[in-house]
PDB file of C-alpha atoms in Angstrom:
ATOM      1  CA  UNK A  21     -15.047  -5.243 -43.451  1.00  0.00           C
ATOM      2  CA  UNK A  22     -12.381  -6.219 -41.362  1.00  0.00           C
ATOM      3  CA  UNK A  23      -9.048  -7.981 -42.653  1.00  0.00           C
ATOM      4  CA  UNK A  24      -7.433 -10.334 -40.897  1.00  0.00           C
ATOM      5  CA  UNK A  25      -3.427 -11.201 -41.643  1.00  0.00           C
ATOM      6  CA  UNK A  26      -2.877 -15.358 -41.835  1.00  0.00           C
ATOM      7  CA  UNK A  27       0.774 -16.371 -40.432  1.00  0.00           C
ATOM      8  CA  UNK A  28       2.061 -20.116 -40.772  1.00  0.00           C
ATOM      9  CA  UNK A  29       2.682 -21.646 -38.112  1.00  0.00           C
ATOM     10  CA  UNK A  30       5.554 -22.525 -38.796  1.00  0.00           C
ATOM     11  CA  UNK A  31       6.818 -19.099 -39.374  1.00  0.00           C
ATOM     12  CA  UNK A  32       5.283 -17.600 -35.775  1.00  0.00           C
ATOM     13  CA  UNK A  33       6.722 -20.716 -34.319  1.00  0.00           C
ATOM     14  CA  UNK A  34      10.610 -21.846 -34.861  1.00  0.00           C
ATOM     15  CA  UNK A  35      11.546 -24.006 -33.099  1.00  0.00           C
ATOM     16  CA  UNK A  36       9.017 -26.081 -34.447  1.00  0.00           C
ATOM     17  CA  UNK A  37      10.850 -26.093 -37.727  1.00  0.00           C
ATOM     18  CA  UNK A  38      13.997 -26.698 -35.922  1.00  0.00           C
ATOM     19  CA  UNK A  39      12.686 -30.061 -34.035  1.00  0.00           C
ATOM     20  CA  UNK A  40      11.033 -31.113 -36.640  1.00  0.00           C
ATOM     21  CA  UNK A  41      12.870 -34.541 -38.091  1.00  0.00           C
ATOM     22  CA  UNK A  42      14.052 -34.317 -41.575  1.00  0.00           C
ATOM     23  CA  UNK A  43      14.205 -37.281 -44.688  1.00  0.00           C
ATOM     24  CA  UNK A  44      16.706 -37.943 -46.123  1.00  0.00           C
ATOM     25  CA  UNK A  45      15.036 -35.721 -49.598  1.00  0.00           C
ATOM     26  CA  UNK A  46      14.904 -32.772 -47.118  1.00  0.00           C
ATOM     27  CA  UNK A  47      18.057 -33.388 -45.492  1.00  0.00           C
ATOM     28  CA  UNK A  48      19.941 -33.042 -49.053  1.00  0.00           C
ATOM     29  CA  UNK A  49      17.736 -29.917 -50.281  1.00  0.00           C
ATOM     30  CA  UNK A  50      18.257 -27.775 -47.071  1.00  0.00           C
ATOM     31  CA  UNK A  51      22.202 -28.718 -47.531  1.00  0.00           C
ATOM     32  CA  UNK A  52      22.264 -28.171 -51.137  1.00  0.00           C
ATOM     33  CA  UNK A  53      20.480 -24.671 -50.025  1.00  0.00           C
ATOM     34  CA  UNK A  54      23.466 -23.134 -48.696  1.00  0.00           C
ATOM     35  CA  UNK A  55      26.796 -23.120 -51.399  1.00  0.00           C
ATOM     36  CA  UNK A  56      29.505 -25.836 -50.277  1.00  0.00           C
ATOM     37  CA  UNK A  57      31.511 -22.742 -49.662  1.00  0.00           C
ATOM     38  CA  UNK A  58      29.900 -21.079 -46.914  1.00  0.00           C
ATOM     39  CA  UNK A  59      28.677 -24.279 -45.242  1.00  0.00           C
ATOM     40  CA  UNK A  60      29.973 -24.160 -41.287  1.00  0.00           C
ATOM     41  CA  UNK A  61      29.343 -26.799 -39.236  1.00  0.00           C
ATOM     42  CA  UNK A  62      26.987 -24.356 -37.277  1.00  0.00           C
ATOM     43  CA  UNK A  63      24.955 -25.193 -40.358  1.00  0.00           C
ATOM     44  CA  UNK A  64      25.409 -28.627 -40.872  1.00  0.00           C
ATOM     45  CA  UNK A  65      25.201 -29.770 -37.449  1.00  0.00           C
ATOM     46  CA  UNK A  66      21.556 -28.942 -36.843  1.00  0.00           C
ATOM     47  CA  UNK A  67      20.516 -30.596 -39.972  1.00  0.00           C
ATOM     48  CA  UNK A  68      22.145 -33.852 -39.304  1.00  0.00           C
ATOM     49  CA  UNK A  69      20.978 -34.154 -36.138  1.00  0.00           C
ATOM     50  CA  UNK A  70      17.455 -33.807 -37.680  1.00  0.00           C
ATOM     51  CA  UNK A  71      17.943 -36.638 -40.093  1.00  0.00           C
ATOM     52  CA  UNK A  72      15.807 -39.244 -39.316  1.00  0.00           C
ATOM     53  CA  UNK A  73      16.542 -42.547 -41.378  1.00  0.00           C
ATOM     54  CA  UNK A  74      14.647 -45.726 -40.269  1.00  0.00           C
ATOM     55  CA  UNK A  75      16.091 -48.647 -39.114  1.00  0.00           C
ATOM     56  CA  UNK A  76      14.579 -50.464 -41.981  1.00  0.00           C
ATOM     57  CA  UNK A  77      16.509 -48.369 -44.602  1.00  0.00           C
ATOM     58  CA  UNK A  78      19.648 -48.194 -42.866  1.00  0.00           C
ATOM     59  CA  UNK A  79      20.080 -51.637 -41.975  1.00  0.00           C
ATOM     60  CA  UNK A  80      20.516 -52.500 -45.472  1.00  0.00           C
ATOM     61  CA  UNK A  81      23.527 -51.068 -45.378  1.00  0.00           C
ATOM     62  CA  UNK A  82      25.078 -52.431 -42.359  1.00  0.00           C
ATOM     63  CA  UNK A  83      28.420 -54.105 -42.535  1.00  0.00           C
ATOM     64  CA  UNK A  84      30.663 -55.205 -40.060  1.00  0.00           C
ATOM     65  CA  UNK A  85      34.039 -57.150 -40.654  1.00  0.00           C
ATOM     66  CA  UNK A  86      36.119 -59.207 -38.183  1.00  0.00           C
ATOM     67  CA  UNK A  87      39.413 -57.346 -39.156  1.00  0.00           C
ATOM     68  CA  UNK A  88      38.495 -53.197 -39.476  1.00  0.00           C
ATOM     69  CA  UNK A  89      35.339 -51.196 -39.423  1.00  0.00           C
ATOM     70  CA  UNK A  90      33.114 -51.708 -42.475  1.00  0.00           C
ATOM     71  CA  UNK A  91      31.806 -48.805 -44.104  1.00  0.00           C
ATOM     72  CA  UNK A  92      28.990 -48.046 -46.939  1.00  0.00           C
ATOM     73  CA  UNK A  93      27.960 -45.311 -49.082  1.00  0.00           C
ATOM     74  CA  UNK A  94      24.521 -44.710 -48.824  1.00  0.00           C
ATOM     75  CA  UNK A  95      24.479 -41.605 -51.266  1.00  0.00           C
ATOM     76  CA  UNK A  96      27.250 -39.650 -52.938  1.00  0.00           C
ATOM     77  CA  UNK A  97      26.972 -36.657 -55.012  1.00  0.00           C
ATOM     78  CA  UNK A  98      28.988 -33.684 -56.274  1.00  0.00           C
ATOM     79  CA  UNK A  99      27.463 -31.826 -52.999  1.00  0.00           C
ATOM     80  CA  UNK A 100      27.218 -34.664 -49.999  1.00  0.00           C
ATOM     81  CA  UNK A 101      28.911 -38.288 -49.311  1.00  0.00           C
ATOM     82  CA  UNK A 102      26.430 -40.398 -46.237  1.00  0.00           C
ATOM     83  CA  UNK A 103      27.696 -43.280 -45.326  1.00  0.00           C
ATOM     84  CA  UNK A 104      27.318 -45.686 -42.862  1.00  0.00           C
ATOM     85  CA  UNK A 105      30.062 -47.080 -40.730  1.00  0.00           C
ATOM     86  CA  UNK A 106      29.832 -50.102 -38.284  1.00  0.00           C
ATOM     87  CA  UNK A 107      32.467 -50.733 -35.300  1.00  0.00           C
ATOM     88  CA  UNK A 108      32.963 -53.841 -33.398  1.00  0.00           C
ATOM     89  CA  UNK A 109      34.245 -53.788 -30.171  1.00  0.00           C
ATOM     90  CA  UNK A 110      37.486 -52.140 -30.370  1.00  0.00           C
ATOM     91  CA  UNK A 111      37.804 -51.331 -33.777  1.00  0.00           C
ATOM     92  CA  UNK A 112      39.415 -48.201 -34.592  1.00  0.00           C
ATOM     93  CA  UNK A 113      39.919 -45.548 -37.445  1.00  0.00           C
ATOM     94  CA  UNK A 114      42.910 -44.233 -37.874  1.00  0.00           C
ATOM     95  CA  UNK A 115      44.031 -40.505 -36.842  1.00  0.00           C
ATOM     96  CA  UNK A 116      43.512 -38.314 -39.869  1.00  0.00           C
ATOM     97  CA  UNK A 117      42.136 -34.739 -41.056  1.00  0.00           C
ATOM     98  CA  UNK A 118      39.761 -35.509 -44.194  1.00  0.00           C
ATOM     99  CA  UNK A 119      40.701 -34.676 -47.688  1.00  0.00           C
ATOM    100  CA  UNK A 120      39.434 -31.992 -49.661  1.00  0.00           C
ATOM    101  CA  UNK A 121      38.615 -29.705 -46.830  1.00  0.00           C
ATOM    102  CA  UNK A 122      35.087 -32.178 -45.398  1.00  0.00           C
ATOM    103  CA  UNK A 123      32.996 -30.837 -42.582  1.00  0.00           C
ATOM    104  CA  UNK A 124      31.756 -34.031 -41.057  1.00  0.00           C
ATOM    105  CA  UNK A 125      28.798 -34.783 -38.797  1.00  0.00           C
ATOM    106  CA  UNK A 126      28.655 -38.366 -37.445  1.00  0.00           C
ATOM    107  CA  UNK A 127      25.098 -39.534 -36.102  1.00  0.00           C
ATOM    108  CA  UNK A 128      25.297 -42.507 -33.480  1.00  0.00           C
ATOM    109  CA  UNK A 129      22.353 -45.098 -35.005  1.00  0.00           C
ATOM    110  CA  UNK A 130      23.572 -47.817 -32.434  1.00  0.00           C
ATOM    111  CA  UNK A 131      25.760 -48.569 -29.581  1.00  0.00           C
ATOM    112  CA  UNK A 132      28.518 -45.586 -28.678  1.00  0.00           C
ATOM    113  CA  UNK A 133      31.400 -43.987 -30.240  1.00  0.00           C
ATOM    114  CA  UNK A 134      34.261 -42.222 -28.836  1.00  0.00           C
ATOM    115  CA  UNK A 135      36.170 -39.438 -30.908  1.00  0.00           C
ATOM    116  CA  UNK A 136      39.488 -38.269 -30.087  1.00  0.00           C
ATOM    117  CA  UNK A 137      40.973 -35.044 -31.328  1.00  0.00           C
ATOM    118  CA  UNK A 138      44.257 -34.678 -31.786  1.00  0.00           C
ATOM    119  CA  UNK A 139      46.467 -31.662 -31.940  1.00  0.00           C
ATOM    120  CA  UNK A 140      50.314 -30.859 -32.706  1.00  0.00           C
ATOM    121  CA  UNK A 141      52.472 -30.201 -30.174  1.00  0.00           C
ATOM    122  CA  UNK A 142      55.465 -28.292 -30.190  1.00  0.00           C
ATOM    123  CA  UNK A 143      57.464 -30.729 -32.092  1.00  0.00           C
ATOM    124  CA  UNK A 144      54.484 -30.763 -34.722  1.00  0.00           C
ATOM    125  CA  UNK A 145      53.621 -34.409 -33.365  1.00  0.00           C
ATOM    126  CA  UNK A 146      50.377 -35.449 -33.248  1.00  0.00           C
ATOM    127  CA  UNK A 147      48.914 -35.798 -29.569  1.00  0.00           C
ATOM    128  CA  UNK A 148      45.743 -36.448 -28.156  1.00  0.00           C
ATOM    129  CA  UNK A 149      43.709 -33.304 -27.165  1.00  0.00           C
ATOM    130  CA  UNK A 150      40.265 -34.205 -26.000  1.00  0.00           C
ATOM    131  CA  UNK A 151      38.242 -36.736 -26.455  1.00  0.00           C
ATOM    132  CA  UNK A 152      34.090 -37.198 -26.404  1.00  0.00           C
ATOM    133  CA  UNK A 153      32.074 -40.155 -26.187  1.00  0.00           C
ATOM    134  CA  UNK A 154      28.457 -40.225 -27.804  1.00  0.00           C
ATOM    135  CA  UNK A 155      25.816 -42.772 -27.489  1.00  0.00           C
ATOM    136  CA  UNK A 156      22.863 -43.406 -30.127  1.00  0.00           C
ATOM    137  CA  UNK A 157      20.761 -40.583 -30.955  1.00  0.00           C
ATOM    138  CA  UNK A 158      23.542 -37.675 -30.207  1.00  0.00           C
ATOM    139  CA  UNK A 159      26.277 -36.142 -33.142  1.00  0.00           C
ATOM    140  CA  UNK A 160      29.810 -35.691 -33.218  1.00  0.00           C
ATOM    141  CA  UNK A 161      31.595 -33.590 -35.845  1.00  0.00           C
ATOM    142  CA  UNK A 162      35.140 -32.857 -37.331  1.00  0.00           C
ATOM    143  CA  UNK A 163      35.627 -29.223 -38.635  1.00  0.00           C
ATOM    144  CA  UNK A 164      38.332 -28.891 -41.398  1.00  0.00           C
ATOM    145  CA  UNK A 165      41.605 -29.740 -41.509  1.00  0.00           C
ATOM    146  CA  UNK A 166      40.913 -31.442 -37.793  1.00  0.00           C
ATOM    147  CA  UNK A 167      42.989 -34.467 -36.961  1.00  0.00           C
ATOM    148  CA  UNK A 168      40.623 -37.248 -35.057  1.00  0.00           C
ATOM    149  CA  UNK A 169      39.912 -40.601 -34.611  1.00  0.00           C
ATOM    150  CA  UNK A 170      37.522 -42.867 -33.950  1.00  0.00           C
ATOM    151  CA  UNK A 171      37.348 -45.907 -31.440  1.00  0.00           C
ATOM    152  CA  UNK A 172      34.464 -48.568 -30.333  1.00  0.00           C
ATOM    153  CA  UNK A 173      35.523 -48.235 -26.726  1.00  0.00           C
ATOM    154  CA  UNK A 174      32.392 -50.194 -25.807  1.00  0.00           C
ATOM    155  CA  UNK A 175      31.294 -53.588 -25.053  1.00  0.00           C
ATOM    156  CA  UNK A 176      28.744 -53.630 -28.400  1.00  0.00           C
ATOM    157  CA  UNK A 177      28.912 -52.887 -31.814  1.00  0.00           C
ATOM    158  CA  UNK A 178      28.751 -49.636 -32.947  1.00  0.00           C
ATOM    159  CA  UNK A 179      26.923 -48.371 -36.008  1.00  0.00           C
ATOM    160  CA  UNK A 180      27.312 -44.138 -37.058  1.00  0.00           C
ATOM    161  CA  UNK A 181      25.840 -42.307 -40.086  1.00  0.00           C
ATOM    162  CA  UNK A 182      28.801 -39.675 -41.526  1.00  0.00           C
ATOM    163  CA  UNK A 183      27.905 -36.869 -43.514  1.00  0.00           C
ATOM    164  CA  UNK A 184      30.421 -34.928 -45.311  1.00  0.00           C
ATOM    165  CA  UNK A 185      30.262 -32.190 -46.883  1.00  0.00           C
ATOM    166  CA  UNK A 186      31.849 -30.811 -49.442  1.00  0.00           C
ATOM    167  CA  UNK A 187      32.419 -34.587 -50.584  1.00  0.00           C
ATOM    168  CA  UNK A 188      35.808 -36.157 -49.661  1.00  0.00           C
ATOM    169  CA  UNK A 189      38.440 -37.596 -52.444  1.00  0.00           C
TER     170      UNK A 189
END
């Protein structure tokens, strides 16, 4: 009689799990599988890039204002804030660290973002260190206690999906 051993798939294989898109239900469980404390944005990263949300959800949430970005929560919890934030055409955050120690992801759904990190100098003044521009489809990300900011340096509006995690105050 002979036995034969059955692997998943998905267990020889992965990188399959790793490109595979994740909901918004998945998204939350594989966060909520790792304790806020020992989250790194070497964890986080690869799960929000995974998020897939469609267009028909998120645009329900879209919000944009003449004056300053607009911004909705799509989902907070004790464990995760998502919202969505959308930039017109030179709109700008201002430079800040977030509160309460966040890791934060940002997922381009539209248009481009730039974000600008900031460092202090000598002085302990606040000056611009690098900055990155991403278009729809890529992530940026804050670690904690990092100063940045945001800009819509382009000639469209802007919308981004922010993850943080643990939840900001």
């Amino acid at each position: 009689m002979n036995h034969y051993s059955v692997t998943p798939v998905l267990n020889t294989h992965p990188q399959i799990l790793r490109d595979f898109p994740l909901t918004l239900e998945d998204f939350l469980n594989a966060n909520m599988a790792v304790p806020s404390h020992l989250r790194t944005l070497e964890h986080l990263k690869p799960l929000v890039a995974r998020l897939e949300l469609s267009e028909s959800f998120w645009r329900q949430f879209v919000l944009f204002h003449p004056d300053r970005y607009g911004s909705k929560i799509i989902i907070r919890n004790d464990d995760v804030e998502i919202a969505l934030i959308c930039w017109l055409p030179g709109q700008k955050s201002g430079v800040h660290p977030h509160k309460n120690a966040a890791l934060n992801v940002t997922k381009v759904l539209q248009g481009s973002i730039t974000q600008q990190y900031y460092r202090p100098d000598h002085q302990r003044q606040l000056v611009l260190d690098q900055e990155v521009t991403v278009s729809a489809g890529e992530i940026t990300w804050t670690d904690r206690y990092e100063y940045h900011q945001l800009v819509n340096n382009a000639e469209q509006n802007c919308i981004t999906l922010h993850v943080y995690t643990p939840v900001r105050e």
